[in-house]
C-alpha positions as a Python dict, from the first residue, in 0.01 Angstrom:
ca = {
    (1, 'M'): (0, 0, 0),
    (2, 'V'): (114, 386, -148),
    (3, 'G'): (8, 646, 115),
    (4, 'L'): (-206, 590, 419),
    (5, 'K'): (-458, 339, 426),
    (6, 'P'): (-814, 376, 275),
    (7, 'P'): (-1079, 467, 585),
    (8, 'E'): (-1351, 242, 610),
    (9, 'V'): (-1606, 468, 646),
    (10, 'P'): (-1666, 742, 439),
    (11, 'P'): (-1531, 1132, 631),
    (12, 'P'): (-1766, 1292, 703),
    (13, 'T'): (-1864, 1646, 554),
    (14, 'A'): (-1654, 1862, 791),
    (15, 'V'): (-1371, 1622, 744),
    (16, 'K'): (-1422, 1653, 342),
    (17, 'F'): (-1451, 2031, 378),
    (18, 'L'): (-1123, 2112, 531),
    (19, 'S'): (-955, 1917, 383),
    (20, 'A'): (-1008, 2012, 32),
    (21, 'G'): (-984, 2371, 118),
    (22, 'T'): (-600, 2274, 271),
    (23, 'A'): (-530, 2076, -19),
    (24, 'A'): (-599, 2332, -287),
    (25, 'C'): (-359, 2574, -72),
    (26, 'I'): (-107, 2350, -67),
    (27, 'A'): (-152, 2331, -458),
    (28, 'D'): (-163, 2689, -561),
    (29, 'L'): (199, 2746, -308),
    (30, 'C'): (309, 2508, -552),
    (31, 'T'): (205, 2587, -898),
    (32, 'F'): (123, 2985, -877),
    (33, 'P'): (391, 3066, -1161),
    (34, 'L'): (253, 2843, -1378),
    (35, 'D'): (-62, 3044, -1311),
    (36, 'T'): (76, 3395, -1294),
    (37, 'A'): (204, 3342, -1657),
    (38, 'K'): (-124, 3150, -1804),
    (39, 'V'): (-317, 3517, -1697),
    (40, 'R'): (-9, 3770, -1816),
    (41, 'L'): (-30, 3552, -2196),
    (42, 'Q'): (-454, 3508, -2179),
    (43, 'I'): (-436, 3914, -2140),
    (44, 'Q'): (-138, 3989, -2353),
    (45, 'G'): (-293, 4196, -2673),
    (46, 'E'): (-531, 4379, -2501),
    (47, 'V'): (-590, 4679, -2634),
    (48, 'R'): (-573, 4900, -2317),
    (49, 'H'): (-215, 4789, -2225),
    (50, 'P'): (-22, 5012, -2411),
    (51, 'R'): (266, 4824, -2667),
    (52, 'A'): (410, 4869, -2980),
    (53, 'P'): (257, 4721, -3302),
    (54, 'N'): (334, 4420, -3328),
    (55, 'A'): (533, 4380, -2987),
    (56, 'V'): (531, 4043, -2799),
    (57, 'E'): (632, 4075, -2451),
    (58, 'Y'): (580, 3695, -2363),
    (59, 'R'): (642, 3398, -2579),
    (60, 'G'): (620, 3082, -2406),
    (61, 'V'): (534, 2966, -2104),
    (62, 'W'): (915, 2936, -1977),
    (63, 'G'): (991, 3283, -2174),
    (64, 'T'): (699, 3436, -1955),
    (65, 'L'): (829, 3358, -1619),
    (66, 'S'): (1219, 3441, -1702),
    (67, 'T'): (1078, 3803, -1845),
    (68, 'M'): (892, 3870, -1562),
    (69, 'V'): (1169, 3739, -1323),
    (70, 'R'): (1432, 3906, -1503),
    (71, 'T'): (1167, 4252, -1496),
    (72, 'E'): (1017, 4256, -1231),
    (73, 'G'): (1213, 3996, -1022),
    (74, 'P'): (1121, 3661, -832),
    (75, 'R'): (831, 3766, -594),
    (76, 'S'): (619, 3881, -932),
    (77, 'L'): (599, 3532, -992),
    (78, 'Y'): (341, 3545, -670),
    (79, 'R'): (184, 3847, -690),
    (80, 'G'): (-172, 3787, -562),
    (81, 'L'): (-87, 3512, -421),
    (82, 'A'): (-259, 3634, -56),
    (83, 'A'): (-602, 3646, -250),
    (84, 'G'): (-544, 3325, -444),
    (85, 'L'): (-511, 3164, -98),
    (86, 'Q'): (-806, 3343, 4),
    (87, 'R'): (-978, 3206, -281),
    (88, 'Q'): (-916, 2853, -213),
    (89, 'M'): (-971, 2823, 139),
    (90, 'S'): (-1334, 2975, 20),
    (91, 'F'): (-1354, 2802, -308),
    (92, 'A'): (-1199, 2494, -300),
    (93, 'S'): (-1370, 2380, 28),
    (94, 'I'): (-1729, 2415, -108),
    (95, 'R'): (-1718, 2291, -439),
    (96, 'I'): (-1428, 2002, -368),
    (97, 'G'): (-1548, 1936, -47),
    (98, 'L'): (-1930, 1937, -67),
    (99, 'Y'): (-1917, 1761, -411),
    (100, 'D'): (-1967, 1402, -267),
    (101, 'S'): (-2264, 1513, -11),
    (102, 'V'): (-2426, 1678, -336),
    (103, 'K'): (-2344, 1359, -565),
    (104, 'Q'): (-2613, 1148, -286),
    (105, 'L'): (-2834, 1411, -214),
    (106, 'Y'): (-2916, 1426, -630),
    (107, 'T'): (-2850, 1034, -630),
    (108, 'P'): (-3191, 870, -653),
    (109, 'K'): (-3302, 646, -312),
    (110, 'G'): (-3205, 260, -396),
    (111, 'A'): (-2940, 289, -675),
    (112, 'E'): (-2685, 155, -637),
    (113, 'S'): (-2438, 468, -784),
    (114, 'S'): (-2449, 790, -940),
    (115, 'G'): (-2509, 787, -1235),
    (116, 'L'): (-2324, 1064, -1501),
    (117, 'G'): (-2528, 1267, -1492),
    (118, 'T'): (-2587, 1313, -1126),
    (119, 'R'): (-2204, 1326, -1129),
    (120, 'L'): (-2209, 1633, -1364),
    (121, 'L'): (-2548, 1812, -1190),
    (122, 'A'): (-2342, 1804, -855),
    (123, 'G'): (-1991, 1918, -992),
    (124, 'C'): (-2239, 2237, -1186),
    (125, 'T'): (-2418, 2274, -858),
    (126, 'T'): (-2120, 2269, -626),
    (127, 'G'): (-1909, 2476, -883),
    (128, 'A'): (-2153, 2746, -891),
    (129, 'V'): (-2240, 2785, -553),
    (130, 'A'): (-1830, 2827, -475),
    (131, 'V'): (-1806, 3133, -744),
    (132, 'A'): (-2061, 3290, -613),
    (133, 'C'): (-1904, 3322, -239),
    (134, 'A'): (-1542, 3325, -388),
    (135, 'Q'): (-1564, 3562, -633),
    (136, 'P'): (-1445, 3918, -482),
    (137, 'T'): (-1145, 3703, -413),
    (138, 'D'): (-1083, 3563, -765),
    (139, 'V'): (-1147, 3966, -921),
    (140, 'V'): (-830, 4056, -621),
    (141, 'K'): (-561, 3763, -781),
    (142, 'V'): (-658, 3817, -1111),
    (143, 'R'): (-559, 4209, -1114),
    (144, 'F'): (-278, 4130, -898),
    (145, 'Q'): (-210, 3894, -1112),
    (146, 'A'): (-247, 4119, -1426),
    (147, 'S'): (-69, 4442, -1319),
    (148, 'A'): (273, 4499, -1475),
    (149, 'A'): (617, 4646, -1265),
    (150, 'R'): (519, 5045, -1192),
    (151, 'P'): (663, 5245, -1012),
    (152, 'H'): (533, 5228, -717),
    (153, 'A'): (293, 5542, -736),
    (154, 'A'): (139, 5370, -1005),
    (155, 'L'): (31, 5094, -848),
    (156, 'R'): (-330, 4969, -852),
    (157, 'Y'): (-336, 4847, -509),
    (158, 'S'): (-73, 4875, -175),
    (159, 'G'): (-206, 4535, -122),
    (160, 'T'): (-480, 4307, -65),
    (161, 'W'): (-769, 4441, 106),
    (162, 'D'): (-685, 4768, -60),
    (163, 'A'): (-782, 4636, -347),
    (164, 'Y'): (-1062, 4508, -185),
    (165, 'R'): (-1167, 4875, -49),
    (166, 'T'): (-1062, 5021, -329),
    (167, 'I'): (-1252, 4853, -598),
    (168, 'A'): (-1583, 4874, -389),
    (169, 'R'): (-1520, 5243, -363),
    (170, 'E'): (-1453, 5291, -785),
    (171, 'E'): (-1635, 5009, -940),
    (172, 'G'): (-1904, 4942, -642),
    (173, 'I'): (-1961, 4624, -496),
    (174, 'R'): (-2075, 4470, -838),
    (175, 'G'): (-1738, 4506, -907),
    (176, 'L'): (-1635, 4279, -674),
    (177, 'W'): (-1804, 4080, -902),
    (178, 'R'): (-1675, 4140, -1242),
    (179, 'G'): (-1718, 3871, -1453),
    (180, 'S'): (-1901, 3612, -1276),
    (181, 'L'): (-2131, 3538, -1528),
    (182, 'P'): (-1818, 3389, -1713),
    (183, 'N'): (-1668, 3256, -1390),
    (184, 'I'): (-2002, 3076, -1328),
    (185, 'A'): (-1973, 2894, -1649),
    (186, 'R'): (-1589, 2854, -1628),
    (187, 'N'): (-1631, 2681, -1271),
    (188, 'A'): (-1904, 2498, -1366),
    (189, 'I'): (-1740, 2317, -1631),
    (190, 'V'): (-1367, 2288, -1486),
    (191, 'N'): (-1558, 2139, -1166),
    (192, 'C'): (-1746, 1913, -1381),
    (193, 'G'): (-1411, 1867, -1565),
    (194, 'E'): (-1213, 1778, -1252),
    (195, 'M'): (-1428, 1595, -1060),
    (196, 'V'): (-1685, 1385, -1258),
    (197, 'T'): (-1393, 1296, -1484),
    (198, 'Y'): (-1142, 1181, -1131),
    (199, 'D'): (-1473, 1046, -982),
    (200, 'L'): (-1535, 841, -1275),
    (201, 'L'): (-1167, 723, -1361),
    (202, 'K'): (-1084, 643, -1009),
    (203, 'D'): (-1402, 421, -1037),
    (204, 'A'): (-1277, 293, -1312),
    (205, 'L'): (-938, 205, -1200),
    (206, 'L'): (-1109, 80, -840),
    (207, 'Q'): (-1374, -139, -1014),
    (208, 'G'): (-1137, -328, -1240),
    (209, 'H'): (-880, -388, -1055),
    (210, 'L'): (-622, -203, -1236),
    (211, 'M'): (-436, -34, -933),
    (212, 'A'): (-491, 1, -559),
    (213, 'D'): (-614, 285, -366),
    (214, 'N'): (-325, 488, -330),
    (215, 'I'): (-93, 770, -466),
    (216, 'P'): (-34, 586, -796),
    (217, 'C'): (-387, 553, -826),
    (218, 'H'): (-481, 894, -739),
    (219, 'F'): (-246, 1064, -953),
    (220, 'V'): (-338, 906, -1310),
    (221, 'A'): (-686, 1013, -1184),
    (222, 'A'): (-610, 1367, -1102),
    (223, 'F'): (-389, 1431, -1419),
    (224, 'G'): (-675, 1278, -1602),
    (225, 'A'): (-945, 1552, -1464),
    (226, 'G'): (-629, 1798, -1537),
    (227, 'F'): (-617, 1758, -1904),
    (228, 'C'): (-1011, 1699, -1904),
    (229, 'A'): (-1040, 2043, -1762),
    (230, 'T'): (-803, 2213, -1936),
    (231, 'V'): (-915, 2142, -2284),
    (232, 'V'): (-1311, 2200, -2212),
    (233, 'A'): (-1255, 2546, -2059),
    (234, 'S'): (-952, 2718, -2184),
    (235, 'P'): (-1263, 2928, -2377),
    (236, 'V'): (-1401, 3030, -2083),
    (237, 'D'): (-1141, 3146, -1877),
    (238, 'V'): (-941, 3324, -2131),
    (239, 'V'): (-1232, 3571, -2142),
    (240, 'K'): (-1325, 3512, -1761),
    (241, 'T'): (-960, 3637, -1782),
    (242, 'R'): (-990, 3960, -1965),
    (243, 'Y'): (-1304, 4052, -1850),
    (244, 'M'): (-1248, 4046, -1488),
    (245, 'N'): (-859, 4238, -1562),
    (246, 'A'): (-1052, 4526, -1762),
    (247, 'G'): (-1103, 4852, -1650),
    (248, 'P'): (-1435, 5020, -1582),
    (249, 'G'): (-1623, 5097, -1884),
    (250, 'Q'): (-1355, 4862, -2119),
    (251, 'Y'): (-1620, 4608, -2211),
    (252, 'R'): (-1996, 4679, -2251),
    (253, 'N'): (-2061, 4260, -2079),
    (254, 'V'): (-1912, 3949, -2104),
    (255, 'L'): (-1981, 3978, -2504),
    (256, 'S'): (-1884, 4237, -2591),
    (257, 'C'): (-1541, 4099, -2422),
    (258, 'L'): (-1549, 3763, -2616),
    (259, 'L'): (-1662, 3909, -2970),
    (260, 'A'): (-1344, 4168, -2936),
    (261, 'L'): (-1123, 3926, -2854),
    (262, 'L'): (-1251, 3707, -3156),
    (263, 'R'): (-1179, 4018, -3412),
    (264, 'Q'): (-867, 4101, -3230),
    (265, 'D'): (-672, 3730, -3218),
    (266, 'G'): (-960, 3494, -3430),
    (267, 'L'): (-1090, 3117, -3292),
    (268, 'P'): (-696, 3091, -3162),
    (269, 'G'): (-738, 3399, -2927),
    (270, 'L'): (-1028, 3135, -2682),
    (271, 'Y'): (-660, 2926, -2597),
    (272, 'K'): (-428, 3149, -2571),
    (273, 'G'): (-196, 3066, -2246),
    (274, 'F'): (-337, 2683, -2334),
    (275, 'L'): (13, 2556, -2252),
    (276, 'P'): (38, 2706, -1900),
    (277, 'S'): (-322, 2618, -1772),
    (278, 'F'): (-271, 2249, -1921),
    (279, 'L'): (64, 2282, -1682),
    (280, 'R'): (-68, 2424, -1393),
    (281, 'L'): (-437, 2275, -1395),
    (282, 'G'): (-258, 1917, -1438),
    (283, 'C'): (-5, 1974, -1132),
    (284, 'W'): (-264, 2150, -974),
    (285, 'N'): (-433, 1828, -991),
    (286, 'V'): (-169, 1584, -932),
    (287, 'V'): (-177, 1765, -648),
    (288, 'M'): (-455, 1905, -475),
    (289, 'F'): (-613, 1538, -536),
    (290, 'I'): (-316, 1353, -338),
    (291, 'C'): (-331, 1554, -68),
    (292, 'Y'): (-683, 1567, -38),
    (293, 'E'): (-727, 1172, -44),
    (294, 'Q'): (-391, 1198, 251),
    (295, 'L'): (-541, 1469, 443),
    (296, 'Q'): (-855, 1278, 472),
    (297, 'R'): (-708, 942, 639),
    (298, 'A'): (-461, 1172, 784),
    (299, 'L'): (-789, 1355, 969),
    (300, 'L'): (-941, 1022, 1041),
    (301, 'L'): (-682, 856, 1222),
    (302, 'A'): (-571, 1213, 1435),
    (303, 'R'): (-944, 1158, 1580),
    (304, 'P'): (-973, 1055, 1903),
    (305, 'A'): (-1178, 706, 1932),
    (306, 'P'): (-1540, 725, 2060),
    (307, 'A'): (-1563, 624, 2417),
}
């Protein structure tokens, strides 16, 4: 057995909730530079960013990371990390930690197992609810990641809490929920791609006796989930990132943001930053799901035995 032994009884919802948020924070710490590179590549070429004609600031994942380190310093790779961790503790705890509970809620009584439709519905539900709760943290995270090095006086925000206050003051409370519609769409898709694919792959590996319920099994299922989520969610993710990073009045709505992107970059623009997205989501899923499974087991072992 590689890793802790699976429990004989399913973990309670509170254990799953805490394990999911903690595991997501660990995964964010490991993959945040890739997420920042993805954001920079996705917003590259926006009209409001002044640059010479046909000039390209970032070229590829590693080029983006090396350019940022060279021009802005290593700390730029983790700009927005505080908001990112705040986001994961609220967002991942709901969409991942409550997935099994919602899946059971939607499963008809007497059914031996949950069908594909039930799993998809559970993934969409927890993904959408999580966005509704965590959207302000996502807006702030993207704003920090998108910002380039500037003189201190020209910085948009002096810190995470200043960003929340400034956005609410200048753009209204609605500014903190900017891009909610594409983000709900994106995270409903991502949650289905991640949770449902992981769920199905893990069940197939275990029921087919191809692998035991241990870390290698979780690795394979998580990697497949990351690839599936990236393929289906990249177009929505690009539009979400641009819209959330936009200043007041730049786009009338999400549709105008999408049309501006298509006019400027064409269909390939919908997959800008695909490689860093896949690297990030693939690595993120592997780290998160392995930590999630092990943390649940560790917390159950740490619980005092009933009297």
